[in-house]
Short mmCIF file of C-alpha atoms and ligand atoms in Angstrom, two decimals:
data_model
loop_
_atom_site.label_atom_id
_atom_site.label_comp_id
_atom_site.label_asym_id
_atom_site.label_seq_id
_atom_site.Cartn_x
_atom_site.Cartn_y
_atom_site.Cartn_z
CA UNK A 15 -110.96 17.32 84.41
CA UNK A 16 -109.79 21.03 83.68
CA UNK A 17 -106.79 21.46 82.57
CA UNK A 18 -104.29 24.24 81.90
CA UNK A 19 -101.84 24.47 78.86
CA UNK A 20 -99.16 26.81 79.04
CA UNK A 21 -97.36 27.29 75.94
CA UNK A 22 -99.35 26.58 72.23
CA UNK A 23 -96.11 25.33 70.43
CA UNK A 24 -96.09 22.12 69.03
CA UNK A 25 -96.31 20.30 71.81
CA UNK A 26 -99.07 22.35 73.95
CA UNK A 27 -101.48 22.56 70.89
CA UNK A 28 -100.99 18.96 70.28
CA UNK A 29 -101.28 18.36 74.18
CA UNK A 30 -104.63 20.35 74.92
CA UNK A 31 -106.79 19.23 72.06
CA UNK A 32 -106.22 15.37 72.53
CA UNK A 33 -107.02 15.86 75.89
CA UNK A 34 -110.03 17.80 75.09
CA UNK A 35 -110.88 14.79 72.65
CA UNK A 36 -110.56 12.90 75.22
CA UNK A 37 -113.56 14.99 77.35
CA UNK A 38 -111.45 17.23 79.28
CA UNK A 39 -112.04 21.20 79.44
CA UNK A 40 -109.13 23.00 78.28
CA UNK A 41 -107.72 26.44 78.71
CA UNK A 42 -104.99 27.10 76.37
CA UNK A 43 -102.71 29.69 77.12
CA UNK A 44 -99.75 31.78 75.19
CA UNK A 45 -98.00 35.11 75.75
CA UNK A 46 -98.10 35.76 72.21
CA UNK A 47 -101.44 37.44 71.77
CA UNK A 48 -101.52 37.45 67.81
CA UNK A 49 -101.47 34.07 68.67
CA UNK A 50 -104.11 33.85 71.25
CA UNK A 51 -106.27 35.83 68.66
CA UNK A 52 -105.71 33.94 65.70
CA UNK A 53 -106.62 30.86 67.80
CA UNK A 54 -109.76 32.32 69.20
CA UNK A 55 -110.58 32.75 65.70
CA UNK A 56 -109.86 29.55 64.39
CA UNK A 57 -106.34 29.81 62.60
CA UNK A 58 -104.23 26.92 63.89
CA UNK A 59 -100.43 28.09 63.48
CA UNK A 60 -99.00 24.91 63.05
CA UNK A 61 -100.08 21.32 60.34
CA UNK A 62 -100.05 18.23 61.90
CA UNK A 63 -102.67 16.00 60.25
CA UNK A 64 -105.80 15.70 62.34
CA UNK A 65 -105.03 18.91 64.39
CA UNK A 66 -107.53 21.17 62.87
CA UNK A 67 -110.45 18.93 63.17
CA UNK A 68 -110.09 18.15 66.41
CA UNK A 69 -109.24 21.65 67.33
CA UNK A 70 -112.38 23.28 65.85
CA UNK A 71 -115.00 20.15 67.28
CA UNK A 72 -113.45 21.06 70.87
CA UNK A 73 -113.67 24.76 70.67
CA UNK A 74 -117.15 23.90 69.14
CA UNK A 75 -118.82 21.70 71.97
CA UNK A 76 -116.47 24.27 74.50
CA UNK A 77 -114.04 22.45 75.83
CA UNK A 78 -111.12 25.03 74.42
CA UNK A 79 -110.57 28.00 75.49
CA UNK A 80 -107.75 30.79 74.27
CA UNK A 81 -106.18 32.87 77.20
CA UNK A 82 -103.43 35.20 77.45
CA UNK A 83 -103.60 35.10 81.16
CA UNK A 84 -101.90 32.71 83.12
CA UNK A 85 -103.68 33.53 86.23
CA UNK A 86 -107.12 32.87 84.82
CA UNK A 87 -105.95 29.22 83.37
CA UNK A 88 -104.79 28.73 86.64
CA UNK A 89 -107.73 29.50 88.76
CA UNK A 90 -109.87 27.64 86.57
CA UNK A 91 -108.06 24.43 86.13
CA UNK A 92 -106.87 21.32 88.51
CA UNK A 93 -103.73 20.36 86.55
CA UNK A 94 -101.26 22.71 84.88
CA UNK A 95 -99.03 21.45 81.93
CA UNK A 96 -96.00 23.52 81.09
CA UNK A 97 -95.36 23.01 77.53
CA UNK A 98 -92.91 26.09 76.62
CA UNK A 99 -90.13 26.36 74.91
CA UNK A 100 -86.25 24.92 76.35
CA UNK A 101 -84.26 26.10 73.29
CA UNK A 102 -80.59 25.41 72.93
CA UNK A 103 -78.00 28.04 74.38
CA UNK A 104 -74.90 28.16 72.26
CA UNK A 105 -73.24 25.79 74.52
CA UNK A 106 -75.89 22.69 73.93
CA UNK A 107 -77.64 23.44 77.41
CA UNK A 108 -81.22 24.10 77.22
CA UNK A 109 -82.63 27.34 78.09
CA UNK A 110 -84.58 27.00 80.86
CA UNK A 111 -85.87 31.09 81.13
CA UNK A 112 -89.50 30.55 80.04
CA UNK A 113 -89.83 27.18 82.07
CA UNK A 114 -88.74 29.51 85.37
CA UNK A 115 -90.56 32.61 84.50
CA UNK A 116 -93.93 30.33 84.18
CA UNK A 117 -93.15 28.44 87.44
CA UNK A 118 -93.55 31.81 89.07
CA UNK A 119 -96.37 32.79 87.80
CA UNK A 120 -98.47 29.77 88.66
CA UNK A 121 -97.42 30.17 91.87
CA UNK A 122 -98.59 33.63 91.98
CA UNK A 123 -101.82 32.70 90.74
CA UNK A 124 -102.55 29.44 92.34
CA UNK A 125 -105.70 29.69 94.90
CA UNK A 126 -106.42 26.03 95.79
CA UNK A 127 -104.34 22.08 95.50
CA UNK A 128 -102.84 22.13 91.60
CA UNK A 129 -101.16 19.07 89.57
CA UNK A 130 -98.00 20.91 87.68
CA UNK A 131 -96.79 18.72 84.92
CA UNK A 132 -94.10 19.37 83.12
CA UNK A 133 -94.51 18.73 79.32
CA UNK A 134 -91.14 20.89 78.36
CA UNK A 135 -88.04 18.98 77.28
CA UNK A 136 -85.70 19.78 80.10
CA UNK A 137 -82.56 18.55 81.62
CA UNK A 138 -82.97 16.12 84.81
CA UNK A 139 -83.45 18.04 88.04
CA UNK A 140 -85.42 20.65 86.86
CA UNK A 141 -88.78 19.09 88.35
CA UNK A 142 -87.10 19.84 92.06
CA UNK A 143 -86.22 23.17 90.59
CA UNK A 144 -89.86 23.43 89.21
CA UNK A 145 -91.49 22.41 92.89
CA UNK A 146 -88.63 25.07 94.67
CA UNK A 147 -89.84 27.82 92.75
CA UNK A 148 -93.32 27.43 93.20
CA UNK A 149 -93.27 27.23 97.30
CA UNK A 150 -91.12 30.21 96.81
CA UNK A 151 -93.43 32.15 95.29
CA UNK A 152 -96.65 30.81 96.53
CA UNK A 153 -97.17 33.22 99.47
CA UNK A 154 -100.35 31.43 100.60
CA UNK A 155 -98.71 28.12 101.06
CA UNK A 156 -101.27 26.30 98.72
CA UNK A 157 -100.58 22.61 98.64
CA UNK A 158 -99.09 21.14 94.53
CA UNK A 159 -97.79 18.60 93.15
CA UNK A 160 -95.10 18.55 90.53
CA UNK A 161 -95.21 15.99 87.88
CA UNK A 162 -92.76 15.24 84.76
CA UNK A 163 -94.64 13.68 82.07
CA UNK A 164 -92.43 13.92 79.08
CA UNK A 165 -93.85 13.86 75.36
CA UNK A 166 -92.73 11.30 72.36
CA UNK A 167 -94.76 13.06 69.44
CA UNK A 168 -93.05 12.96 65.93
CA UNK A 169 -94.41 15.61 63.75
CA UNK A 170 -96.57 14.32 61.26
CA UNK A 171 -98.10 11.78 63.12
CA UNK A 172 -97.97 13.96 66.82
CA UNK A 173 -102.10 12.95 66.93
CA UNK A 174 -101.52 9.34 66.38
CA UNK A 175 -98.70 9.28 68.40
CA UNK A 176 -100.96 11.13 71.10
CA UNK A 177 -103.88 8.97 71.19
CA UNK A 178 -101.75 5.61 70.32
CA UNK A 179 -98.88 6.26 72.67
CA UNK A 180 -96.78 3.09 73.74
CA UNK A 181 -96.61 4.36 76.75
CA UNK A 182 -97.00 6.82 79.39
CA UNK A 183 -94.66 8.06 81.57
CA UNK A 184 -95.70 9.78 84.40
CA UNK A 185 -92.45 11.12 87.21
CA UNK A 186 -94.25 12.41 90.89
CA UNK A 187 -93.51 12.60 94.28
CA UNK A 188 -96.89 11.66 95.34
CA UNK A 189 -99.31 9.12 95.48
CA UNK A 190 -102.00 11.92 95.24
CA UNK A 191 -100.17 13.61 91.86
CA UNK A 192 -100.31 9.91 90.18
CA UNK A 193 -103.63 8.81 90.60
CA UNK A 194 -104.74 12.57 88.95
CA UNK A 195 -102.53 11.63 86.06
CA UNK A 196 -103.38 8.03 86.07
CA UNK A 197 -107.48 8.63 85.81
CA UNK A 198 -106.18 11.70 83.21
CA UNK A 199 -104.61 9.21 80.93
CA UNK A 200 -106.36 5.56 81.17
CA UNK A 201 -109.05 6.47 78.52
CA UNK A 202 -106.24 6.18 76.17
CA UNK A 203 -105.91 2.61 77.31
CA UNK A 204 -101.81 3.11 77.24
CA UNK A 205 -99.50 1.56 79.39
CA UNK A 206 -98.98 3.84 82.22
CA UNK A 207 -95.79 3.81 83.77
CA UNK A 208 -95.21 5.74 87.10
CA UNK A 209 -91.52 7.02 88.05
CA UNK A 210 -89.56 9.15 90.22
CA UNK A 211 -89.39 12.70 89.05
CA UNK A 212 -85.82 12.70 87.88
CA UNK A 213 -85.99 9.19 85.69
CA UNK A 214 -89.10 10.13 83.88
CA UNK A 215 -86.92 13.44 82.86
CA UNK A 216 -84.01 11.34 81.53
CA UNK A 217 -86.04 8.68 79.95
CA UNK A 218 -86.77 11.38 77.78
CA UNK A 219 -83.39 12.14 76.86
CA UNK A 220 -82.48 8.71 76.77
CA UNK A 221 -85.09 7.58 74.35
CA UNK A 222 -84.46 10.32 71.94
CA UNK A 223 -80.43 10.21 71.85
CA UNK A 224 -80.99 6.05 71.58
CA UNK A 225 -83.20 6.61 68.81
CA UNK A 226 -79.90 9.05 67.36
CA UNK A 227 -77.79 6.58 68.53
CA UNK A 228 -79.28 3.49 65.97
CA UNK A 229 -79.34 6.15 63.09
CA UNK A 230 -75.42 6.76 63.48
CA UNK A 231 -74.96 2.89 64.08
CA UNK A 232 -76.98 2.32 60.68
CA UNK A 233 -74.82 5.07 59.03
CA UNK A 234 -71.94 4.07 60.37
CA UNK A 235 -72.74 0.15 59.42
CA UNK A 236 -73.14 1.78 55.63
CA UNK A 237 -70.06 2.90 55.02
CA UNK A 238 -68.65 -0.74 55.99
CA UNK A 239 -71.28 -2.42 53.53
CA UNK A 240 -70.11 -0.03 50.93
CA UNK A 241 -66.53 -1.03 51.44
CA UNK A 242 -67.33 -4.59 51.72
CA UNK A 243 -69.97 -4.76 48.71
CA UNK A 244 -72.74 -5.60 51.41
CA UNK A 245 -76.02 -4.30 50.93
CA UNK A 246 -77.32 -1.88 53.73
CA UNK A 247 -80.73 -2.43 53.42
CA UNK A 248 -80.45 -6.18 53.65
CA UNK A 249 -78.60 -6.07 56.70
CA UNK A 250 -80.60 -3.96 58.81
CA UNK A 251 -83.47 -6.29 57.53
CA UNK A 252 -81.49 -9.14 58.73
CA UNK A 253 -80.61 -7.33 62.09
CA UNK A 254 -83.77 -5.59 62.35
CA UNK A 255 -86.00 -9.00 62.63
CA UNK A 256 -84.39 -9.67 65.86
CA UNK A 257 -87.08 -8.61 68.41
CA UNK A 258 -84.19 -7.49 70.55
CA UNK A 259 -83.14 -4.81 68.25
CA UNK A 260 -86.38 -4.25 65.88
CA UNK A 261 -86.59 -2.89 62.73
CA UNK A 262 -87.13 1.32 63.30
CA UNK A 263 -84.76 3.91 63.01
CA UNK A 264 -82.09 2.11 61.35
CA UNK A 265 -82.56 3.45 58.13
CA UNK A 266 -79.16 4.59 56.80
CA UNK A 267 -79.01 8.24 54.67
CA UNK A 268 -77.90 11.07 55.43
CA UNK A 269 -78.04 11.62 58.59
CA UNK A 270 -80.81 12.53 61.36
CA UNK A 271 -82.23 16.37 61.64
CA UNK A 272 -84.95 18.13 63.01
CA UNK A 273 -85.77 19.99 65.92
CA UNK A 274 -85.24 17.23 68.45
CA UNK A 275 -82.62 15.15 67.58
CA UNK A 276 -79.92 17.22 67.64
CA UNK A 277 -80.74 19.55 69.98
CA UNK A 278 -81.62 16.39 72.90
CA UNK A 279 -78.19 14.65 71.76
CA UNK A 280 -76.31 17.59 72.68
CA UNK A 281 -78.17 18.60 75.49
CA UNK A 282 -77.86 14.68 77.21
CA UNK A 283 -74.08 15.26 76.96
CA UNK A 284 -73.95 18.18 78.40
CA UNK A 285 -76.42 17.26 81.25
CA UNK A 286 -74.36 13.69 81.70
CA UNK A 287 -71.03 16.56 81.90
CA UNK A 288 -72.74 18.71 84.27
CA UNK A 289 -73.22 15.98 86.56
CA UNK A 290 -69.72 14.78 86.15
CA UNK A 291 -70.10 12.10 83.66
CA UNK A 292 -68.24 11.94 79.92
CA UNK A 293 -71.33 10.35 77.37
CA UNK A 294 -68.57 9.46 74.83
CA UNK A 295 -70.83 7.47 73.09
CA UNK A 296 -73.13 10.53 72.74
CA UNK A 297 -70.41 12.44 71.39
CA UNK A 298 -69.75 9.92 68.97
CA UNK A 299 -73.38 9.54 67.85
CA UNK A 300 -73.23 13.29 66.75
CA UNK A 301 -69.81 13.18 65.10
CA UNK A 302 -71.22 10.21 62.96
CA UNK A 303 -74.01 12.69 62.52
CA UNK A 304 -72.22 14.72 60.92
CA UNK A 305 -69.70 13.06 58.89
CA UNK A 306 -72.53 11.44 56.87
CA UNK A 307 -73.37 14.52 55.37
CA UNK A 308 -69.88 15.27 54.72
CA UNK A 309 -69.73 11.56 53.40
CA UNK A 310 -72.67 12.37 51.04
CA UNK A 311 -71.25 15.48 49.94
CA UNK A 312 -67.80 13.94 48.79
CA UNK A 313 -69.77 11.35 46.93
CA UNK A 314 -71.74 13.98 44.97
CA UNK A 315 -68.20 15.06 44.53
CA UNK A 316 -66.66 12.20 43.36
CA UNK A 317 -69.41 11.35 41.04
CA UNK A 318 -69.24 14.53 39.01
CA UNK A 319 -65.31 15.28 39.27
CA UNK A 320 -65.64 18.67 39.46
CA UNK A 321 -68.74 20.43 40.51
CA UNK A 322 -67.86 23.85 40.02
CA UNK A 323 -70.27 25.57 37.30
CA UNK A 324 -72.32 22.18 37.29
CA UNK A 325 -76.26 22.62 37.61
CA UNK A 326 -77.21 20.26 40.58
CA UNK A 327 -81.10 19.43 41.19
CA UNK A 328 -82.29 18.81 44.82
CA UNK A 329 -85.35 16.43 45.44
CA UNK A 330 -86.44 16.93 48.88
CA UNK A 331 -86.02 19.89 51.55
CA UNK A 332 -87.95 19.13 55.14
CA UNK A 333 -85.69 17.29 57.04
CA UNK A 334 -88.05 14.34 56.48
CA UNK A 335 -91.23 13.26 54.70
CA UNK A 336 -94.41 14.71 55.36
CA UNK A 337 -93.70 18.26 57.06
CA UNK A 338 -92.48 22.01 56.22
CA UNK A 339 -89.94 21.66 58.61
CA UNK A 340 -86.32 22.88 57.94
CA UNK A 341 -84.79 22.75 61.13
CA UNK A 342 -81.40 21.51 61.22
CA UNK A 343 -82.41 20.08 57.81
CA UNK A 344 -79.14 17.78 55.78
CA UNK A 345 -80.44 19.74 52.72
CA UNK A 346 -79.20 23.01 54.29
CA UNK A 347 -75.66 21.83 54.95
CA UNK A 348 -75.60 20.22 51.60
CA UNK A 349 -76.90 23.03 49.13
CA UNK A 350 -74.60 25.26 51.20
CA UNK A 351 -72.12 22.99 50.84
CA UNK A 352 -72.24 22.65 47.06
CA UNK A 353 -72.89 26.62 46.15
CA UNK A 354 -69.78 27.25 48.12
CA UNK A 355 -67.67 24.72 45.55
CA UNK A 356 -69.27 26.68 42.39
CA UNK A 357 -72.77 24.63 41.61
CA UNK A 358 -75.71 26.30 41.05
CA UNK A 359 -78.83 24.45 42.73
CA UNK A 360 -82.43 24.04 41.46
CA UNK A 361 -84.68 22.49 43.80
CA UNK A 362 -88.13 20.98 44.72
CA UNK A 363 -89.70 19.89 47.79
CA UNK A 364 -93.86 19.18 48.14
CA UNK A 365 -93.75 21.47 51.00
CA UNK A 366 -90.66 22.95 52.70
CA UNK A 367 -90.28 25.79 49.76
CA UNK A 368 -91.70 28.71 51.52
CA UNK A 369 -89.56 27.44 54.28
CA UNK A 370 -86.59 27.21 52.71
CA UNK A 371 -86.90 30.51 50.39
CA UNK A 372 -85.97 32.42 53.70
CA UNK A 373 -83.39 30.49 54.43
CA UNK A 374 -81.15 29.28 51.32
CA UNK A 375 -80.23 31.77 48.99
CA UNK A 376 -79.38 31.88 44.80
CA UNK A 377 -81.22 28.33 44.41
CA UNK A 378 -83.92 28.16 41.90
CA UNK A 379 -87.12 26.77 43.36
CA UNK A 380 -89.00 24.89 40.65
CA UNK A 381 -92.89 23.56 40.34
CA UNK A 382 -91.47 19.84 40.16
CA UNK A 383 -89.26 16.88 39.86
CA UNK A 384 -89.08 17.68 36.33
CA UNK A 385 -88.12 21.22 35.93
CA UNK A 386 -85.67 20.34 38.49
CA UNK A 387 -84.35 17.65 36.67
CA UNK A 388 -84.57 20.00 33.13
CA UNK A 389 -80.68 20.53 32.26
CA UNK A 390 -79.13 19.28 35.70
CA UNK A 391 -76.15 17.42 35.76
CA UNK A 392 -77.07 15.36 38.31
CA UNK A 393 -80.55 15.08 40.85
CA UNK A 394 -79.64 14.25 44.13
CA UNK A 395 -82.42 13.10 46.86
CA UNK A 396 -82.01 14.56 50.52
CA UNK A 397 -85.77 13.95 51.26
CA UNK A 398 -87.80 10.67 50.96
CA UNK A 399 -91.09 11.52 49.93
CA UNK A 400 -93.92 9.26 48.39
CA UNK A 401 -94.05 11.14 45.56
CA UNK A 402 -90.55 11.01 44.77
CA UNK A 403 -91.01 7.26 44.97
CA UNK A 404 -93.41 6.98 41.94
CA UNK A 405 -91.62 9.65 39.43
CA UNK A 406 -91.31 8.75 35.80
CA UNK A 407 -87.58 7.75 35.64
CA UNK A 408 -87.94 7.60 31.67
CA UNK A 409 -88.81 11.08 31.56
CA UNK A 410 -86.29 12.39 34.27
CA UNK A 411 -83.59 10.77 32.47
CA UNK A 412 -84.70 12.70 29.27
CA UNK A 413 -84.33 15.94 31.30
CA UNK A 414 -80.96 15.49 32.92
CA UNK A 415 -77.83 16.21 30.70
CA UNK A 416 -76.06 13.27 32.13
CA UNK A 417 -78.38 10.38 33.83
CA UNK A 418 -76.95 10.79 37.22
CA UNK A 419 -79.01 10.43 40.69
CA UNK A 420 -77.37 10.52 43.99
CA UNK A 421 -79.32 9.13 46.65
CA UNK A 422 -79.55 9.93 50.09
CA UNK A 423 -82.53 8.26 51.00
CA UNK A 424 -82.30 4.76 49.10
CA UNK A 425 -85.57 5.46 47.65
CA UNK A 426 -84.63 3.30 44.94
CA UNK A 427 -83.26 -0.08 44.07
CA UNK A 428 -79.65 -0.28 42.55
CA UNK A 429 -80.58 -2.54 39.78
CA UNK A 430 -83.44 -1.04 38.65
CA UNK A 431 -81.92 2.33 38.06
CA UNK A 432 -79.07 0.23 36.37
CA UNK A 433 -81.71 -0.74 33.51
CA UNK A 434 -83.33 2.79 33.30
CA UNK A 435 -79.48 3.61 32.22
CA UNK A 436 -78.74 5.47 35.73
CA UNK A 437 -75.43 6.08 37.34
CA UNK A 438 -77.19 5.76 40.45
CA UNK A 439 -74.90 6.18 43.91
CA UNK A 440 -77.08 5.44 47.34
CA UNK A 441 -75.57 4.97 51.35
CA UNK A 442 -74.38 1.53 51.68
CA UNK A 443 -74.94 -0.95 48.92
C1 UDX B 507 -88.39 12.68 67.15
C2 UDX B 507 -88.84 11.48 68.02
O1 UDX B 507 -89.15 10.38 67.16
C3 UDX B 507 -90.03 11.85 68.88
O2 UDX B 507 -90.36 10.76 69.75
C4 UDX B 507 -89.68 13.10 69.74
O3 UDX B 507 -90.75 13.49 70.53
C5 UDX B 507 -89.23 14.23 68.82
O4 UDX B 507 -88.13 13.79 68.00
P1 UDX B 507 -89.17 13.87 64.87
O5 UDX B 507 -88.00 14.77 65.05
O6 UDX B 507 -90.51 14.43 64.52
O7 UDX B 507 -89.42 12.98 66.21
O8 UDX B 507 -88.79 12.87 63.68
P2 UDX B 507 -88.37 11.36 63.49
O9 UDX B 507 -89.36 10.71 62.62
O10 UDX B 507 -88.07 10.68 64.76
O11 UDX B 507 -87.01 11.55 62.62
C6 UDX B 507 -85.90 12.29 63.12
C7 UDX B 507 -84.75 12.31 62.13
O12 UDX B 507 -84.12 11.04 62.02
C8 UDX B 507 -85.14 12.68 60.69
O13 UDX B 507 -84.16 13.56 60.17
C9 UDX B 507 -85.11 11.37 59.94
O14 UDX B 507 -84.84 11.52 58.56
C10 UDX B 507 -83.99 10.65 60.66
N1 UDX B 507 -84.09 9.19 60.58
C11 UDX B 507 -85.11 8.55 61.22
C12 UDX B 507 -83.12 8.47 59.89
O15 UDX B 507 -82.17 9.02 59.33
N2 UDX B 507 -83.21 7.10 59.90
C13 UDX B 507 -84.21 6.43 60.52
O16 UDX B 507 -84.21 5.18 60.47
C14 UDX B 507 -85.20 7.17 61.20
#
């Protein structure tokens, strides 16, 4: 099929390529023409493992394309996916500008029957708003479809996640618009499920702040093993083997980031308000959210007494394993947290540093655990990586002026570190 991408963020340059893989022509399209031009010649803007290859073999054998016209990805393609940006406004409500402004100009541009799918993370309703907009501005009355088809890929593993979905959702109006999208997706072998527009746009929302939701219930659930002298990480074992509440995302620490997360959370309440509903639960999720940090923080605190002119040492940036990303990061609040009481902050992360130079200020960024470690009076762990996992705990503890390690992640197990001669603190055991 052709297709049209509109929007090479994250989750149109994920988007196009797997559907090129999947023997598809695809025009790609972006406003940003440095962009557009590194694209066309070959620099991908963004890592997700996989992505390059794939990229390069489809532009190869042609079935990618880099436009910064709308109009020609429109006129050469059956189905459109809008995969902008919906960024927060300060009030939690996404921004919905770029979602509107490229509604328009499909409809300007559209010549014969078109599929548009909305890719874009946006409040429910907006597909009606989507399909209004378009007959407005489609003088020539050309017959479309709107579609939502929302998108679950974590960074990291958006490829996997792609190909290897657990399902597909797919919101229309007509029986026309899901047969397209049905033949689109069934090489993927997926399940496919079809909705009505507006419950394929809040089974987005929903997944995501549930997802939140069994974070906060994990945090919260650490703080009562701590109290009790439970062990976190056997309970949510214990709970987790239950096929009615499974295993994932009940990992206690220090709280969820990222650039979905939060944003969706606070967005779903403000969407359930707007329609004259109070989420409390919501609202609770994201206070939990952010008490954890403030939990962690007090127990760096009451592990070294007094932290003023202490040298802390931070293992772990990205706001998880396995990216660059710093958006609404723990780390951030955290090293912010701790400079403001006094401490001064070395730190380490395998690949968030040239991300976080621009954004944290006075901390010394050092080659490795180790030169972290070198003098600190305490390492604390925001980030779980793999290599973090298999560090030489003899040598760290050689390094540090007092053998302390303050866990966010429960990388480790409390009686090992008990042997090494650690004070080691982690959530909930
Ligand atoms: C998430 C969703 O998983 C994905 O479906 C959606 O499309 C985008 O948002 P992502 O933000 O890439 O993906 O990361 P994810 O792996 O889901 O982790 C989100 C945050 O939750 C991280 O800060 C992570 O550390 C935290 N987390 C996750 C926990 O604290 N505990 C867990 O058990 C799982």
């Amino acid at each position: 099929m052709k297709i049209c991408i509109i929007g090479t963020g994250y989750v149109g340059l994920v988007t196009g390529p797997c559907l090129a893989e999947l023997g598809n022509v695809i025009t790609c399209v972006d406003n940003n023409e440095d962009k557009i031009k590194q694209l066309k010649e070959g620099v991908i803007p963004i890592y997700e493992p996989g992505l390059d290859e794939i990229i390069h073999r489809n532009v190869e054998q042609g079935r990618i394309s880099f436009t910064t016209s709308i109009e020609e990805g429109v006129k050469k393609s059956d189905i459109i996916f809008i995969a902008v940006s919906t960024p927060p406004k300060p009030n939690g409500q996404a921004d919905l500008s770029s979602v509107a402004n490229v509604a328009q100009q499909v409809a300007y541009s559209m010549d014969s029957y078109k599929v548009i799918v909305d890719k874009s993370t946006v409040p429910v309703k907006t597909g009606e708003k989507v399909a209004e907009t378009i007959k407005r501005y489609n003088k020539h009355n050309i017959d479309f479809d709107v579609v939502s088809n929302p998108e679950f890929l974590r960074e990291g593993s958006a490829v996997m996640d792609f190909m290897h979905p657990d399902r597909i959702v797919i919101g229309v109006t007509s029986q026309r618009a899901a047969k397209i999208m049905t033949e689109l997706y069934e090489p993927l072998g997926a399940q496919i499920m079809i909705t009505n527009i507006k419950s394929a746009e809040i089974i987005k929302h929903a997944s995501n702040s549930f997802l939140a939701m069994k974070i906060s219930f994990a945090n919260e659930l650490a703080s009562v093993c701590e109290l009790a002298g439970a062990d976190i990480e056997e309970v949510v074992a214990g709970m987790g083997s239950d096929s009615r509440i499974g295993r994932a995302f009940l990992n206690a620490g220090i709280g969820y980031g990222g650039s979905c997360f939060p944003k969706d959370v606070s967005a779903f309440i403000r969407i359930a308000e707007d329609l004259g509903h109070d989420f409390h639960i919501l609202k609770e999720v994201e206070r939990i959210n952010r008490e954890q940090r403030e939990r962690f923080i007090k127990k760096i605190e009451d592990t070294l007494w007094v932290v003023k002119d202490k040298q802390i040492g931070i293992l772990g940036l990205a706001f998880k394993p396995n990216t660059d990303d710093m958006r609404s990061a723990p780390s951030i609040d955290i090293i912010n947290h701790l400079q403001a009481e006094g401490a001064s902050i070395r730190a380490y992360d395998p690949e968030a540093m040239k991300v976080a130079e621009k954004l944290l200020e006075d901390v010394m960024f050092c080659k490795d655990p180790y030169e972290v470690a070198d003098g600190s009076d305490a390492l604390v762990i925001c980030t779980e990586w793999d290599e973090f996992k298999n560090i030489d705990l003899e040598r760290i503890r050689k390094l540090l002026t007092h053998p302390i390690i303050i866990d966010g992640r429960n990388i480790f197990v409390p009686g090992d570190m008990d042997r090494n001669g650690f004070l080691y603190k982690s959530i909930g055991r």
